[in-house]
C-alpha positions as a LaTeX table, in Angstrom:
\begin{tabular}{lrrr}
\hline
Residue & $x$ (\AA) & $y$ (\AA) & $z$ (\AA) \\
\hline
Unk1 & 107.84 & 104.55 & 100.32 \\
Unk2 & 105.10 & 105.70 & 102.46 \\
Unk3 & 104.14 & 103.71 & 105.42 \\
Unk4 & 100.76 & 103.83 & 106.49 \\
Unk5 & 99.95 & 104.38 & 110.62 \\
Unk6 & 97.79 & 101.40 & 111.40 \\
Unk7 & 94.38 & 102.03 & 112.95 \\
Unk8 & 91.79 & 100.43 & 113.44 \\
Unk9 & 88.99 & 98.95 & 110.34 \\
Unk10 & 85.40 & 100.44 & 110.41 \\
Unk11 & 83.66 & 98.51 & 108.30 \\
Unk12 & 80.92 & 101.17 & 106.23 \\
Unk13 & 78.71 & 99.32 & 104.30 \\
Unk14 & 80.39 & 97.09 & 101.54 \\
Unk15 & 83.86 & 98.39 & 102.02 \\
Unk16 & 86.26 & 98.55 & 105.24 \\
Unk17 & 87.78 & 101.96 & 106.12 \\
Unk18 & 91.39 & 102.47 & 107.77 \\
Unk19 & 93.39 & 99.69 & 109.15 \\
Unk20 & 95.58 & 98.05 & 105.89 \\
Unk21 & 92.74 & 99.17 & 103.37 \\
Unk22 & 93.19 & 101.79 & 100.57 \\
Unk23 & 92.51 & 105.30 & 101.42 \\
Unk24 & 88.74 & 105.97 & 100.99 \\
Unk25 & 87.53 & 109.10 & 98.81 \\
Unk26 & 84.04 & 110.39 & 99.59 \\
Unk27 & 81.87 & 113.73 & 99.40 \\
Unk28 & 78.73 & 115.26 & 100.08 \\
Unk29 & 75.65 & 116.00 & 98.16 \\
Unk30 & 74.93 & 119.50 & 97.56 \\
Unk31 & 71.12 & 119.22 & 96.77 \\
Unk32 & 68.06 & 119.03 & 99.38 \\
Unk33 & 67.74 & 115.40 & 100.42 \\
Unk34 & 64.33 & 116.06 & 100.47 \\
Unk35 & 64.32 & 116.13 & 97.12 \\
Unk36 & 64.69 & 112.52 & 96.60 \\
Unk37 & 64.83 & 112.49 & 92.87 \\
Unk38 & 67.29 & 115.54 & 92.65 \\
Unk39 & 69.51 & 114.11 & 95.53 \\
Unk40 & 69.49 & 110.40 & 94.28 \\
Unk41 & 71.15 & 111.67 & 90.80 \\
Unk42 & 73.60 & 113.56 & 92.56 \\
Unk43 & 74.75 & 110.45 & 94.31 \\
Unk44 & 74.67 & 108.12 & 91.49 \\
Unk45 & 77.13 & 110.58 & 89.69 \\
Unk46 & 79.16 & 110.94 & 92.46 \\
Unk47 & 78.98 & 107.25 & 92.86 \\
Unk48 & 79.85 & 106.92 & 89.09 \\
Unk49 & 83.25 & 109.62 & 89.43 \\
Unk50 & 84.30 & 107.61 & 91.97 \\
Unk51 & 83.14 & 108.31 & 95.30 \\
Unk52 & 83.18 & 105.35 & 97.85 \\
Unk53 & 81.38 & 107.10 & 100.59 \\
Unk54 & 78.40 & 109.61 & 99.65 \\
Unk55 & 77.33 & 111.99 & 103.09 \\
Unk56 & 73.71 & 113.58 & 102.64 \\
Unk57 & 72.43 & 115.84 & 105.42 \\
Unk58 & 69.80 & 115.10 & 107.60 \\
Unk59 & 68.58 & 117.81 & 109.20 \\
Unk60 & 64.50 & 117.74 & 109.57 \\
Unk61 & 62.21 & 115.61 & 109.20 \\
Unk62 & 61.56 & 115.68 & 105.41 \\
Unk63 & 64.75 & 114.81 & 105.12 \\
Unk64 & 64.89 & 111.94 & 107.29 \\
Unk65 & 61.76 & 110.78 & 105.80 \\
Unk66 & 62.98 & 111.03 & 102.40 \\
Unk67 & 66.36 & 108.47 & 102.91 \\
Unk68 & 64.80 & 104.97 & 102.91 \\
Unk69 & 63.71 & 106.15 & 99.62 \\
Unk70 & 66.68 & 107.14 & 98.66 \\
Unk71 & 68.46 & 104.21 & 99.56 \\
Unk72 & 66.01 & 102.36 & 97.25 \\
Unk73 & 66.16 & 104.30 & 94.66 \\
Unk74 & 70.23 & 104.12 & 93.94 \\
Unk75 & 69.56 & 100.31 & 94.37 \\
Unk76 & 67.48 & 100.94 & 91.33 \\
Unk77 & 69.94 & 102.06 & 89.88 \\
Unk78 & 72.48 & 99.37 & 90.87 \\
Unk79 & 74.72 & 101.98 & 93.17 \\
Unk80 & 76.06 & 100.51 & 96.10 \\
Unk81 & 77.65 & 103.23 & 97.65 \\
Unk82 & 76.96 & 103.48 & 101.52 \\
Unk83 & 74.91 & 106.40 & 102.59 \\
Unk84 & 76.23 & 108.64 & 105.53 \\
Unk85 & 73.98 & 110.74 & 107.64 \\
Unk86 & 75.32 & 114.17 & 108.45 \\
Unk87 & 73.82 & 115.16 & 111.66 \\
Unk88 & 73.74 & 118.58 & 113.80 \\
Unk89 & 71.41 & 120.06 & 116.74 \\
Unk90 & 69.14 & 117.48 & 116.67 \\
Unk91 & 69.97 & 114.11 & 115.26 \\
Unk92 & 69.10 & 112.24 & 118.17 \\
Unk93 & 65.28 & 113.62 & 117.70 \\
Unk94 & 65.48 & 112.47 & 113.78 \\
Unk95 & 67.37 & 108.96 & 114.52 \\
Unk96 & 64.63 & 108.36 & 117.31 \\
Unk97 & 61.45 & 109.50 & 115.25 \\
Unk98 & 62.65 & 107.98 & 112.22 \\
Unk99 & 64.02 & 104.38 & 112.41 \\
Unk100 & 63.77 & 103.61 & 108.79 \\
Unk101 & 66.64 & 106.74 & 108.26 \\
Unk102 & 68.54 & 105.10 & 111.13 \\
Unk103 & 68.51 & 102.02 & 109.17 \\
Unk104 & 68.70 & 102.90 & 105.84 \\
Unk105 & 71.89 & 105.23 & 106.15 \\
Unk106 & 75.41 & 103.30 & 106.57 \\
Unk107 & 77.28 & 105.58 & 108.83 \\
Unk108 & 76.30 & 108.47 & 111.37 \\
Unk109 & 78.45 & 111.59 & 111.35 \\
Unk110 & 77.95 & 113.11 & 114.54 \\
Unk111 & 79.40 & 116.69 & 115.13 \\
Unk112 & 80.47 & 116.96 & 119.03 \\
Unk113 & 80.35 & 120.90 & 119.11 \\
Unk114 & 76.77 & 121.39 & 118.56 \\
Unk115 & 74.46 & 118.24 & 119.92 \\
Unk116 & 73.63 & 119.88 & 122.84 \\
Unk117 & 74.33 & 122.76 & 125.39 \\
Unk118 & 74.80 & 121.98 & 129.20 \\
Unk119 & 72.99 & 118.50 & 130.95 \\
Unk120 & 71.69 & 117.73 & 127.59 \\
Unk121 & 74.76 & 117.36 & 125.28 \\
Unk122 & 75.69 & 113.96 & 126.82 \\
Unk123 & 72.28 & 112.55 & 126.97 \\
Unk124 & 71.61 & 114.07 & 123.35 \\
Unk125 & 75.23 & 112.48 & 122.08 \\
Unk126 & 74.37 & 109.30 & 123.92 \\
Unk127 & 71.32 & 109.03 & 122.67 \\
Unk128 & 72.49 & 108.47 & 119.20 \\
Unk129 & 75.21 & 106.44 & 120.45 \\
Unk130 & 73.28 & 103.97 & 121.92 \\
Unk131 & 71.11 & 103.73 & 118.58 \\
Unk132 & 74.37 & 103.28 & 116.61 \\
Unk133 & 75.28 & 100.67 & 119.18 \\
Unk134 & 72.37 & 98.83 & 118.51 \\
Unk135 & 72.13 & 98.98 & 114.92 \\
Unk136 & 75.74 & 98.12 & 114.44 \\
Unk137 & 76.17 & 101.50 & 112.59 \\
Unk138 & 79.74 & 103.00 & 112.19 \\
Unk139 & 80.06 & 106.97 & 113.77 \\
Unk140 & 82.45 & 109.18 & 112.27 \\
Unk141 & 82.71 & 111.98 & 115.38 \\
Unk142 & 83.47 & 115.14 & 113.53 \\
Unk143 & 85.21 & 118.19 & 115.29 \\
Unk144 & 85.13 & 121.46 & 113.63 \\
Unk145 & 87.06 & 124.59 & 114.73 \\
Unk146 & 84.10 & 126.51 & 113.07 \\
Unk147 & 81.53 & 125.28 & 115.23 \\
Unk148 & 84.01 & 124.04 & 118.42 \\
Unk149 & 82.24 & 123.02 & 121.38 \\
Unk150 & 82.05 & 126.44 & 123.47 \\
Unk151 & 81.47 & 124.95 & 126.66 \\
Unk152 & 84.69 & 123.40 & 126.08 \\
Unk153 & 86.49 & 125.98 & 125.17 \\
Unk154 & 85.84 & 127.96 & 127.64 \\
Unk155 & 87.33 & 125.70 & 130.04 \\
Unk156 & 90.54 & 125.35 & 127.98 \\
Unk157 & 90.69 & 129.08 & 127.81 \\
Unk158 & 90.20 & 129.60 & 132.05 \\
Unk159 & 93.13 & 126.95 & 132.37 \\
Unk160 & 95.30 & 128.57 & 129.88 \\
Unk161 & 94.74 & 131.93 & 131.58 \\
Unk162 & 96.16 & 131.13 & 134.94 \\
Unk163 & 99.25 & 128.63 & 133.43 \\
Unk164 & 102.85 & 129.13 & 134.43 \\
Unk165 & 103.21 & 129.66 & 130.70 \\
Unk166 & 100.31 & 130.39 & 128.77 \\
Unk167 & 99.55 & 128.92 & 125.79 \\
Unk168 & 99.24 & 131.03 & 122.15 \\
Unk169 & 95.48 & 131.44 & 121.52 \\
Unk170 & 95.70 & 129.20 & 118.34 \\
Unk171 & 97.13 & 126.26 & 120.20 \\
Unk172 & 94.18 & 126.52 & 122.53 \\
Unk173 & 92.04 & 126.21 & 119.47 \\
Unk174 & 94.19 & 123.44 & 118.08 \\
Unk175 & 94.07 & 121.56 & 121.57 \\
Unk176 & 90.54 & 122.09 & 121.76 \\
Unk177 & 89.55 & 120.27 & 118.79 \\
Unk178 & 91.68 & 117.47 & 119.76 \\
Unk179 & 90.33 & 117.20 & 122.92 \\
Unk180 & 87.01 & 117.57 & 121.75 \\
Unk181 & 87.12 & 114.57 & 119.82 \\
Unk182 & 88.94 & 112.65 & 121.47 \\
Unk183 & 87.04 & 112.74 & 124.55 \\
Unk184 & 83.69 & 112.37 & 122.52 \\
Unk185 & 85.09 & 108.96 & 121.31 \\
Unk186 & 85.87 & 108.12 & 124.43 \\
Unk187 & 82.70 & 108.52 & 125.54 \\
Unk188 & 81.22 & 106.44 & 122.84 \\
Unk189 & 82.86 & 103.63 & 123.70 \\
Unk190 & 81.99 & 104.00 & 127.54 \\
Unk191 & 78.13 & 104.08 & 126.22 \\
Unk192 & 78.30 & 101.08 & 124.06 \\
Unk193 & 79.76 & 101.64 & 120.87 \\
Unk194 & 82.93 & 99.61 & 119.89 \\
Unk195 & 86.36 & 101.22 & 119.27 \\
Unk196 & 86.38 & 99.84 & 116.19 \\
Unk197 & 82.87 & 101.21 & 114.98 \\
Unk198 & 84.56 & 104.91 & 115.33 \\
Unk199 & 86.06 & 107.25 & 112.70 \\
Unk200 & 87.42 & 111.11 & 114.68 \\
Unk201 & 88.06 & 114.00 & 112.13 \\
Unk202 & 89.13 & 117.60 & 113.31 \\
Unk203 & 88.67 & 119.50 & 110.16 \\
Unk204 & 90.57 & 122.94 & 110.22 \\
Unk205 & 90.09 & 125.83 & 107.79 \\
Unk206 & 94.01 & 126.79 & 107.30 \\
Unk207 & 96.69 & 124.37 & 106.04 \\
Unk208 & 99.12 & 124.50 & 109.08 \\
Unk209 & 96.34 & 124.20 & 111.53 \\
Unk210 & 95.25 & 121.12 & 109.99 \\
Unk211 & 98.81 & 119.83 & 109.66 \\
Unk212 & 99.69 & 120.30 & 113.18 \\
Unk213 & 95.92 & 118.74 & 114.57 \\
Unk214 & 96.39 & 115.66 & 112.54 \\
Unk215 & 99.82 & 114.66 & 113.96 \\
Unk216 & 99.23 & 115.53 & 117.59 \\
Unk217 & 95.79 & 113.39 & 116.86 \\
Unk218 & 97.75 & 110.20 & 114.82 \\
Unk219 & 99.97 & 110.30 & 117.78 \\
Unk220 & 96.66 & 109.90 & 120.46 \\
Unk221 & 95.22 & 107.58 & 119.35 \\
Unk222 & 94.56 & 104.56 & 117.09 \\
Unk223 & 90.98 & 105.39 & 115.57 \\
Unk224 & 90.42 & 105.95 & 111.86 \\
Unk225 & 90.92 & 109.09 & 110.21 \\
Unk226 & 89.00 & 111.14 & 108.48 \\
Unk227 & 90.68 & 113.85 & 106.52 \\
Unk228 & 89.77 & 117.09 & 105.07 \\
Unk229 & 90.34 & 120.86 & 104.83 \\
Unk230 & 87.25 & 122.64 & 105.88 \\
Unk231 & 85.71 & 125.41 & 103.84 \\
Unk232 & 88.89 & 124.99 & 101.50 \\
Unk233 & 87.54 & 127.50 & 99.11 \\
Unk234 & 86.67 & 127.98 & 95.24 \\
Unk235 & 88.75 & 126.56 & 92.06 \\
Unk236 & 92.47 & 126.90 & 91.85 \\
Unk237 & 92.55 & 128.18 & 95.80 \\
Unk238 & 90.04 & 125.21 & 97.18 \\
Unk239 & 92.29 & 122.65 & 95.40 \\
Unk240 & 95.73 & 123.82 & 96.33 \\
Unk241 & 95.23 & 124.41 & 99.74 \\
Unk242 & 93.63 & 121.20 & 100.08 \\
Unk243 & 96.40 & 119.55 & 98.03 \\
Unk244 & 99.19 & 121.10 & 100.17 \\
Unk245 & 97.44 & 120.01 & 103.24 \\
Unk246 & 96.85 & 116.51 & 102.67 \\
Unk247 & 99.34 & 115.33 & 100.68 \\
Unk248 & 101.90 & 116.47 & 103.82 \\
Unk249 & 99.50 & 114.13 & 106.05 \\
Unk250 & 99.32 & 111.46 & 103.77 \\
Unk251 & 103.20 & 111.31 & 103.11 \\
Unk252 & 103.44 & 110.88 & 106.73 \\
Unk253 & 100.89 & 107.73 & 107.01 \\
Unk254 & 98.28 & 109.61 & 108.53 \\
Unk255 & 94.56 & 109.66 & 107.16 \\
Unk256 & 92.26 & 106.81 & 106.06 \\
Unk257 & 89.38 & 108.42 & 104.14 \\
Unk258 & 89.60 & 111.66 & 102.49 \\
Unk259 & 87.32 & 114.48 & 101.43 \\
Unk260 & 88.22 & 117.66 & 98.87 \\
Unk261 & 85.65 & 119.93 & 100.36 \\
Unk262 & 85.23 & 122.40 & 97.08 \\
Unk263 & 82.97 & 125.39 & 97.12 \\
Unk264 & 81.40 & 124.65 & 93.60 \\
Unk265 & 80.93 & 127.23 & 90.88 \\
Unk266 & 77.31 & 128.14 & 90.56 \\
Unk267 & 76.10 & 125.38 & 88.21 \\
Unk268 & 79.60 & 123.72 & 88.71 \\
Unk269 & 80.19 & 119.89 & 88.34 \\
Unk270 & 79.78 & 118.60 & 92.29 \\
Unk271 & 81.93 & 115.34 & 91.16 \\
Unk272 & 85.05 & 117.66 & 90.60 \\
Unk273 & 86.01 & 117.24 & 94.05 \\
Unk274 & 86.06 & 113.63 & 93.61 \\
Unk275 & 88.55 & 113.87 & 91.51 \\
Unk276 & 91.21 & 115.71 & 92.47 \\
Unk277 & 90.61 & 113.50 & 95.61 \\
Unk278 & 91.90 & 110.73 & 93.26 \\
Unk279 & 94.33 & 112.45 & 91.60 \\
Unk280 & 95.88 & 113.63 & 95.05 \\
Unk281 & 95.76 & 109.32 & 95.83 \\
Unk282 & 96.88 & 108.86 & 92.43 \\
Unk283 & 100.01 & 111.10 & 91.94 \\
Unk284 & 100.84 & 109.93 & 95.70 \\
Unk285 & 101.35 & 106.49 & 94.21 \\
Unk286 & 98.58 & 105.63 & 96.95 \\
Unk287 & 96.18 & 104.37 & 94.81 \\
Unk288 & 95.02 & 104.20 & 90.94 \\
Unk289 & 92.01 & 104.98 & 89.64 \\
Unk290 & 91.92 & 105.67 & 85.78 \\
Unk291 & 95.36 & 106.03 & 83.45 \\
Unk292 & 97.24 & 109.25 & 83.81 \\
Unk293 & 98.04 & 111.67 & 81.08 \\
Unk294 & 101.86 & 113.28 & 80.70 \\
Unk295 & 101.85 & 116.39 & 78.54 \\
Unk296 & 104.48 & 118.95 & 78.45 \\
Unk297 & 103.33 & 122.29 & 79.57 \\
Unk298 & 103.95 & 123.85 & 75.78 \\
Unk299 & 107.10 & 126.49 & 75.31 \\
Unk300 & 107.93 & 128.31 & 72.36 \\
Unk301 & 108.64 & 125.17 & 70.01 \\
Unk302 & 104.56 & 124.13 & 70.34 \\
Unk303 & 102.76 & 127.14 & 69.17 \\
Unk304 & 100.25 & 124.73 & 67.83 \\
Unk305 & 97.29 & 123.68 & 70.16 \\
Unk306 & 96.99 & 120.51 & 68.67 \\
Unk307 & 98.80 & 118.67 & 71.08 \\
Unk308 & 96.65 & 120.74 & 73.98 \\
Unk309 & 93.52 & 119.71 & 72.60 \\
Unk310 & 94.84 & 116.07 & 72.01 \\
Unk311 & 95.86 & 115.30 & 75.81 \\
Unk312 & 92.65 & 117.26 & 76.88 \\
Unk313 & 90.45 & 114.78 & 74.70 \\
Unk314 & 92.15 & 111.43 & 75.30 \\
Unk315 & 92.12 & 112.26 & 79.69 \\
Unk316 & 88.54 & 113.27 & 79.47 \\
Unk317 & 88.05 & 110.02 & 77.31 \\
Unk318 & 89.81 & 107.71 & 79.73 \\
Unk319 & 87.88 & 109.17 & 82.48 \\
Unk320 & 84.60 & 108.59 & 81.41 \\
Unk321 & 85.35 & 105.38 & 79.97 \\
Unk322 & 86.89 & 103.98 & 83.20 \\
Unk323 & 83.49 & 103.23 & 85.10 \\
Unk324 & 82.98 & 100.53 & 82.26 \\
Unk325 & 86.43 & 99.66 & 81.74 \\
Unk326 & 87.08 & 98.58 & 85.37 \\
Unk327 & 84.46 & 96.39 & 85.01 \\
Unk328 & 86.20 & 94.50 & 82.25 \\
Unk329 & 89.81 & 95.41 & 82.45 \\
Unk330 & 92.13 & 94.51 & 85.13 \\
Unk331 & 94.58 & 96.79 & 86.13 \\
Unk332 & 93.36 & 99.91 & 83.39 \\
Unk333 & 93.48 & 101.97 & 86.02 \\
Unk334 & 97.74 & 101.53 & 86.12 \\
Unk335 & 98.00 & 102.75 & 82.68 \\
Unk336 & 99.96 & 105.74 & 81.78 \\
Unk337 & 99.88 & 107.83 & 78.50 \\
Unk338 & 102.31 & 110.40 & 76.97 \\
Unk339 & 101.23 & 113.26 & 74.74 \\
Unk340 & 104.06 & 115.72 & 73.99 \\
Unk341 & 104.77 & 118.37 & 72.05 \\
Unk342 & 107.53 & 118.58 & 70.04 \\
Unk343 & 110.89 & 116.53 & 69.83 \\
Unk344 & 112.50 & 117.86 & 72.66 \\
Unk345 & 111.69 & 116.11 & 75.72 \\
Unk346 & 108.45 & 113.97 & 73.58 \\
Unk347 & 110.26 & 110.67 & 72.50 \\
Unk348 & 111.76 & 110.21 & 75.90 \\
Unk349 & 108.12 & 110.79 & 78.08 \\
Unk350 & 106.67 & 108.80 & 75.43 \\
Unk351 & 109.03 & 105.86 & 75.94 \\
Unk352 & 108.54 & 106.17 & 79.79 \\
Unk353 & 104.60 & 105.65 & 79.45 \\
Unk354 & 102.97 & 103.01 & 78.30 \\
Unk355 & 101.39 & 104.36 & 75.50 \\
Unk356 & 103.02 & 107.71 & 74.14 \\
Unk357 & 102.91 & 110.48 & 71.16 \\
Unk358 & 105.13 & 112.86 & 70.26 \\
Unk359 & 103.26 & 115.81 & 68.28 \\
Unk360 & 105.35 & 118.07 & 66.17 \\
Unk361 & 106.79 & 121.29 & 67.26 \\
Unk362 & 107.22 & 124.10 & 65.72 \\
Unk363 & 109.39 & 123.89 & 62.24 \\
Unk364 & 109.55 & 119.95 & 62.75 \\
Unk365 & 108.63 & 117.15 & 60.32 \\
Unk366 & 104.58 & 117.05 & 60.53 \\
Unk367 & 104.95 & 113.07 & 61.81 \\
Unk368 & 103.78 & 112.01 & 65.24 \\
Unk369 & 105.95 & 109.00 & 65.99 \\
Unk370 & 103.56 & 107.18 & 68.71 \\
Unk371 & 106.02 & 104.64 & 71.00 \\
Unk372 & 103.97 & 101.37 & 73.12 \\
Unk373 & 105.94 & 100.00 & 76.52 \\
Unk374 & 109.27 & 102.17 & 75.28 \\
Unk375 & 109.44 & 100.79 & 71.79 \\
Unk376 & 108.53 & 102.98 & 68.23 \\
Unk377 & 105.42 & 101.14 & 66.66 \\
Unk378 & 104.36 & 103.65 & 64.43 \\
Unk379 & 104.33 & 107.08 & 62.88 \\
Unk380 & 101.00 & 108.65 & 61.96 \\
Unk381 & 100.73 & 112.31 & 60.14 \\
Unk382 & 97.89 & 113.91 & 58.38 \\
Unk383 & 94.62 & 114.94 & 59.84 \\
Unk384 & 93.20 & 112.12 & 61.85 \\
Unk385 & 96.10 & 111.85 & 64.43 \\
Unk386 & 93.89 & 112.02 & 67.27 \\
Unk387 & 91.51 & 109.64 & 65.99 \\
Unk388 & 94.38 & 107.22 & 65.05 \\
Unk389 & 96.16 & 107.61 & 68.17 \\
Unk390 & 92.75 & 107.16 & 70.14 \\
Unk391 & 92.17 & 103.92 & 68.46 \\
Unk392 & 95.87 & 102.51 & 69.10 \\
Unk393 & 94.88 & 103.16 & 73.14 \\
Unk394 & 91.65 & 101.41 & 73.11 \\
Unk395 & 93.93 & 98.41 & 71.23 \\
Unk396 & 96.41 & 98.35 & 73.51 \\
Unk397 & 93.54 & 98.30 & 76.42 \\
Unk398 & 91.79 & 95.49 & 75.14 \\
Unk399 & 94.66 & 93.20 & 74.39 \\
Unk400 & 97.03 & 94.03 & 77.26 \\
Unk401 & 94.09 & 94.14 & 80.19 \\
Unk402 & 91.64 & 91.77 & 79.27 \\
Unk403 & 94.40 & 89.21 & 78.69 \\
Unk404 & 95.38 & 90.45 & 82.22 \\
Unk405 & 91.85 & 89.52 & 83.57 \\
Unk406 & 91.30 & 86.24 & 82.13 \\
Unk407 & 94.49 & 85.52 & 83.61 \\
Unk408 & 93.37 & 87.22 & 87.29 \\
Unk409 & 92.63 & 84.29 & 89.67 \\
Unk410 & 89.70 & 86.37 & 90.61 \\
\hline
\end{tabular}
């Protein structure tokens, strides 16, 4: 069982991040927010995969400009989803010129390494501090080793150089980040801004790095969390290396909102990184979002596709369909399906999930016995399997779950 560290709740919006709540998924829009039209679909899909938290930058004044209208526009649309403002160089110039933006977004993200060099950086950083303050706006205060607060550093370096026992140069790095954030939240809370108004990240590039900040941080303090792997990377690389470093966090209780930070493809699907944000959650037993598929990996006894194409077709069908099904159907998102591949290990999955198949291998009978909460129901054979067994899941949803939500106190 994993035990969560408590921190403190930020509420964002309509929903409450860290403290007992579920883990939070969000992302980022990819598009020019200035582009209100382009940027508003993006968010509405994102919205629609899942996303809980949608960050947009605002960096000029076009953009900022163009966020009240966004805003309206997704209320249009009936999407909810609370809009964060990502900030650097000069967001206290764009939250001061542009009030509307400053009202309109749900959450600042303020990046300590790069509002300001010298005598400015703390009147810059309190600047929008003190407009967060008085707007009741949440902050997330996000340290990055890839644009680390120089001035800083430098310091941490000097002190490390004449130390009994130096330091490794990485641990500097580490520390730095830490501190950097840290302090930063301290200081928002000296200027105004309430403890529990204040989300600290310290997103790392490399797995270990971000491993080791995240402890030392958990054990520093008791703000929210924001977690994420920085510039994670492309495809099978971005998603592994993301995967390995969160899930080792999140066994450990530590983290309270999550982002999969995916380079996309060109032309790639931006919600992707939604969902393996959920499916990280989800095969974490942390949360549930939409039912899971088994399916056996295929050997030597499957050299038919069909039952490839089958579990393919019925995930991509239960993840489109959940945005309406959660809606109606209490507790969908629990659901787990089987589809296997031949009689070795198929009847056995299949009686495990709630709603299971068992395709035909290789030189077995061409019957697909199909098994519902661990008991044999049917056997279907011929050429409209998948149709067949498609229509036995959307019977099983609609008299298992909406009984289950007529009977929900709620």
């Amino acid at each position: 069982m994993i035990v969560r560290k408590r921190s403190k709740g930020v509420r964002v919006g309509n929903l409450t991040v860290g403290g007992a709540n579920p883990i939070v998924v969000q992302s980022m829009t990819n598009t020019d927010t200035a582009d209100t039209i382009r940027t508003s679909i993006q968010i509405a899909e994102l919205a629609r995969a899942g996303s809980e938290l949608v960050r947009i930058t605002v960096n000029n004044d076009e953009s900022a400009r163009a966020v009240p209208e966004i805003r309206d526009r997704l209320l249009a649309l009936d999407c909810h989803v609370p809009l964060v403002g990502d900030f650097h160089f000069n967001g206290h110039k764009l939250l001061t010129k542009h009030p509307d933006c400053a009202e309109a977004l749900a959450k600042y993200r303020i990046n300590p390494g790069n509002v300001g060099r010298g005598n400015k950086r703390d009147d810059q950083f309190a600047a929008m501090i003190e407009i967060a303050a008085r707007l009741d706006k949440p902050v997330r205060i996000g340290a990055n080793w890839g644009s680390l607060d120089q001035e800083l550093l430098a310091r941490m370096l000097d002190e490390n150089a004449v130390a009994a026992t130096p330091l490794p140069l990485q641990q500097i790095y580490r520390d730095a980040v830490i501190r950097s954030a840290i302090e930063s939240a301290q200081m928002a809370e000296h200027i105004g801004l309430a403890s529990d108004r204040i989300i600290i990240s310290c997103k790392m590039s490399r797995v270990q790095d971000l491993i080791n900040v995240y402890q030392t941080l958990a054990s520093r303090c008791d703000y929210a969390l924001h977690l994420g792997l920085t510039e994670a990377g492309m495809g099978s690389k971005g998603i592994v290396a993301s995967t390995a470093a969160l899930s080792v966090l999140l066994q450990q209780g530590i983290g309270d909102t999550i982002r999969i930070s995916l380079t996309p493809e060109p032309g790639g699907d931006r919600t992707r990184e939604v969902v393996v944000a959920q499916e990280i959650l989800q095969t974490m037993g942390l949360r549930s979002f939409t039912p899971m598929v088994t399916a056996c990996p295929g050997c030597g006894r499957t050299t038919s596709t069909v039952f490839q194409q089958l579990a393919e077709d019925i995930q991509s069908y239960l993840r489109n369909s959940m945005p309406e099904w959660k809606k109606q159907y209490r507790g969908v998102e629990e659901m787990t399906v089987a589809v296997m591949g031949c009689v070795v290990n198929g009847p056995g999955e299949s009686k495990h999930a709630n709603i299971g198949i068992s395709l035909p291998g290789t030189g077995e009978r061409p019957v697909a016995p199909v098994y519902v909460d661990g008991e044999k129901t049917v056997t279907l054979k011929g050429d409209n399997i998948a149709t067949e067994f498609q229509q036995i899941v959307d019977r099983y949803i609609v008299e298992k779950y909406a009984a289950a939500a007529l009977a929900s106190p709620e």
